[in-house]
Amino acid sequence: MILKSINGKRLVLKIGDITEEDTEGIVNAANSSLMGGGGVDGAIHRKGGPVILEECKKIRETVYKDGLPPGKAVATSGGNLKAKYVIHTVGPICRSEKMTERNKEVLKEAYKNSLLTASELGIRSISFPSISTGAYGCSVEEASKIALETVIDFLKRDNVLEEVRFVLFTKDTYEIYKKSLNEILKNED
Ligand code: ADP
């Protein structure tokens, strides 16, 4: 585990299963349908139980009739999870090795809007998975830099969140996030 202090707030990198986290919120790398799926999305719905899907269906019937657009975020309760809230966001789909500028922008928005949603709910701690680097195929090297830069930038300005965790599913992903974080913090001094 790595713990860094950013503007007096905690930034944590760890290996783990996000559905086990005890932060007040956890972020779901969902798809636009909000009807569940594979990867982290499937794991969250399985462990959280049917309440999450019921709330997602209500969101589809009201605010997001055509689905949640990539880069946006929306909250439901956490059902049976330890987390009180699940914040669903949709990352970009990468079709080539290098991320396009548009996809970088969408990924940044996905992190930013998840953080804003958390802050609006008064959540003090939140966990993120590595959005878009599973089924959505983006490179962990590139995605990790955007993820970390966006979170660090937010923590410098926000006064609600006290802790942000990146809960990475594999050691390889964790190592790449660790390397990106060290590079970002080195460039800051
Ligand atoms: P996307 O469609 O946004 O790429 P995926 O769920 O396919 O989302 O993958 C995103 C990342 O989440 C991948 O790095 C994957 O290994 C990871 N992941 C899958 N299950 C879990 C879990 N239970 N906890 C944390 N991370 C997970």
CSV table of N, CA and C and ligand atoms in Angstrom, one decimal, residues 16-19 29-30 38-41 43-44 91-92 129-138 140 167-170 173, ligand 1:
chain,number,residue,atom,x,y,z
A,16,GLY,N,-6.5,-4.8,-4.4
A,16,GLY,CA,-7.6,-5.3,-3.7
A,16,GLY,C,-8.9,-5.4,-4.5
A,17,ASP,N,-9.9,-5.9,-3.9
A,17,ASP,CA,-11.3,-6.0,-4.5
A,17,ASP,C,-12.1,-4.8,-4.0
A,18,ILE,N,-12.5,-3.9,-4.9
A,18,ILE,CA,-13.1,-2.7,-4.5
A,18,ILE,C,-14.5,-3.0,-3.7
A,19,THR,N,-15.1,-4.1,-4.0
A,19,THR,CA,-16.4,-4.4,-3.3
A,19,THR,C,-16.2,-4.6,-1.8
A,29,ALA,N,-17.0,1.3,-12.6
A,29,ALA,CA,-16.7,1.5,-14.0
A,29,ALA,C,-17.9,0.9,-14.8
A,30,ALA,N,-19.0,1.6,-14.9
A,30,ALA,CA,-20.2,1.0,-15.5
A,30,ALA,C,-20.2,1.2,-17.0
A,38,GLY,N,-19.9,-6.9,-17.0
A,38,GLY,CA,-18.8,-7.8,-16.4
A,38,GLY,C,-17.8,-7.0,-15.6
A,39,GLY,N,-16.7,-7.6,-15.3
A,39,GLY,CA,-15.6,-6.9,-14.6
A,39,GLY,C,-16.1,-6.3,-13.2
A,40,VAL,N,-15.6,-5.1,-12.9
A,40,VAL,CA,-15.9,-4.5,-11.6
A,40,VAL,C,-17.4,-4.2,-11.5
A,41,ASP,N,-18.1,-3.9,-12.6
A,41,ASP,CA,-19.5,-3.6,-12.6
A,41,ASP,C,-20.3,-4.8,-12.1
A,43,ALA,N,-19.2,-7.4,-10.4
A,43,ALA,CA,-18.8,-7.7,-9.0
A,43,ALA,C,-19.6,-6.8,-8.0
A,44,ILE,N,-19.7,-5.5,-8.3
A,44,ILE,CA,-20.5,-4.5,-7.5
A,44,ILE,C,-22.0,-4.9,-7.4
A,91,GLY,N,-16.4,5.3,-18.5
A,91,GLY,CA,-15.1,5.7,-19.1
A,91,GLY,C,-15.2,5.6,-20.7
A,92,PRO,N,-14.1,6.0,-21.3
A,92,PRO,CA,-14.1,5.9,-22.8
A,92,PRO,C,-13.7,4.5,-23.2
A,129,PRO,N,-11.8,2.2,-9.0
A,129,PRO,CA,-11.1,1.1,-9.7
A,129,PRO,C,-10.3,1.8,-10.8
A,130,SER,N,-9.6,1.1,-11.6
A,130,SER,CA,-8.9,1.6,-12.8
A,130,SER,C,-9.8,1.7,-14.0
A,131,ILE,N,-10.6,2.8,-14.1
A,131,ILE,CA,-11.6,2.9,-15.1
A,131,ILE,C,-11.1,2.8,-16.5
A,132,SER,N,-11.8,2.0,-17.3
A,132,SER,CA,-11.5,1.9,-18.8
A,132,SER,C,-10.3,1.0,-19.1
A,133,THR,N,-9.7,0.4,-18.1
A,133,THR,CA,-8.5,-0.4,-18.5
A,133,THR,C,-8.7,-1.9,-18.5
A,134,GLY,N,-10.0,-2.3,-18.4
A,134,GLY,CA,-10.4,-3.7,-18.5
A,134,GLY,C,-11.0,-4.0,-19.8
A,135,ALA,N,-12.3,-4.2,-19.8
A,135,ALA,CA,-13.0,-4.5,-21.1
A,135,ALA,C,-12.9,-3.3,-22.1
A,136,TYR,N,-12.8,-2.1,-21.6
A,136,TYR,CA,-12.7,-0.9,-22.4
A,136,TYR,C,-11.3,-0.7,-23.0
A,137,GLY,N,-10.4,-1.5,-22.7
A,137,GLY,CA,-9.1,-1.6,-23.4
A,137,GLY,C,-8.1,-0.4,-23.4
A,138,CYS,N,-8.2,0.5,-22.5
A,138,CYS,CA,-7.3,1.6,-22.5
A,138,CYS,C,-6.0,1.2,-21.9
A,140,VAL,N,-3.0,1.0,-19.3
A,140,VAL,CA,-2.9,1.4,-17.9
A,140,VAL,C,-1.9,2.5,-17.7
A,167,VAL,N,-8.1,1.3,-5.8
A,167,VAL,CA,-8.1,-0.1,-5.4
A,167,VAL,C,-7.9,-0.9,-6.7
A,168,LEU,N,-6.7,-1.4,-6.8
A,168,LEU,CA,-6.3,-2.0,-8.1
A,168,LEU,C,-6.3,-3.5,-8.0
A,169,PHE,N,-6.8,-4.2,-9.0
A,169,PHE,CA,-7.2,-5.6,-8.9
A,169,PHE,C,-6.0,-6.5,-9.1
A,170,THR,N,-4.9,-6.0,-9.8
A,170,THR,CA,-3.8,-6.9,-10.0
A,170,THR,C,-2.5,-6.2,-9.5
A,173,THR,N,-1.2,-3.9,-12.4
A,173,THR,CA,-1.8,-2.6,-12.4
A,173,THR,C,-1.4,-1.7,-11.3
B,1,ADP,P1,-13.9,-1.0,-18.0
B,1,ADP,O1,-15.1,-1.6,-18.9
B,1,ADP,O2,-14.1,0.4,-17.6
B,1,ADP,O3,-12.6,-1.3,-18.7
B,1,ADP,P2,-13.6,-3.3,-16.2
B,1,ADP,O4,-14.4,-3.7,-15.1
B,1,ADP,O5,-13.6,-4.3,-17.4
B,1,ADP,O6,-14.0,-1.9,-16.7
B,1,ADP,O7,-12.1,-3.1,-15.8
B,1,ADP,C1,-11.6,-2.0,-15.1
B,1,ADP,C2,-10.6,-2.4,-14.1
B,1,ADP,O8,-11.2,-3.0,-12.9
B,1,ADP,C3,-9.6,-3.5,-14.6
B,1,ADP,O9,-8.3,-3.1,-14.2
B,1,ADP,C4,-10.1,-4.7,-13.8
B,1,ADP,O10,-9.0,-5.6,-13.6
B,1,ADP,C5,-10.5,-4.1,-12.5
B,1,ADP,N1,-11.4,-4.9,-11.7
B,1,ADP,C6,-12.2,-6.0,-12.0
B,1,ADP,N2,-12.9,-6.4,-10.9
B,1,ADP,C7,-12.5,-5.6,-9.9
B,1,ADP,C8,-12.8,-5.6,-8.5
B,1,ADP,N3,-13.7,-6.4,-7.9
B,1,ADP,N4,-12.2,-4.6,-7.7
B,1,ADP,C9,-11.3,-3.7,-8.3
B,1,ADP,N5,-11.0,-3.7,-9.6
B,1,ADP,C10,-11.6,-4.7,-10.4
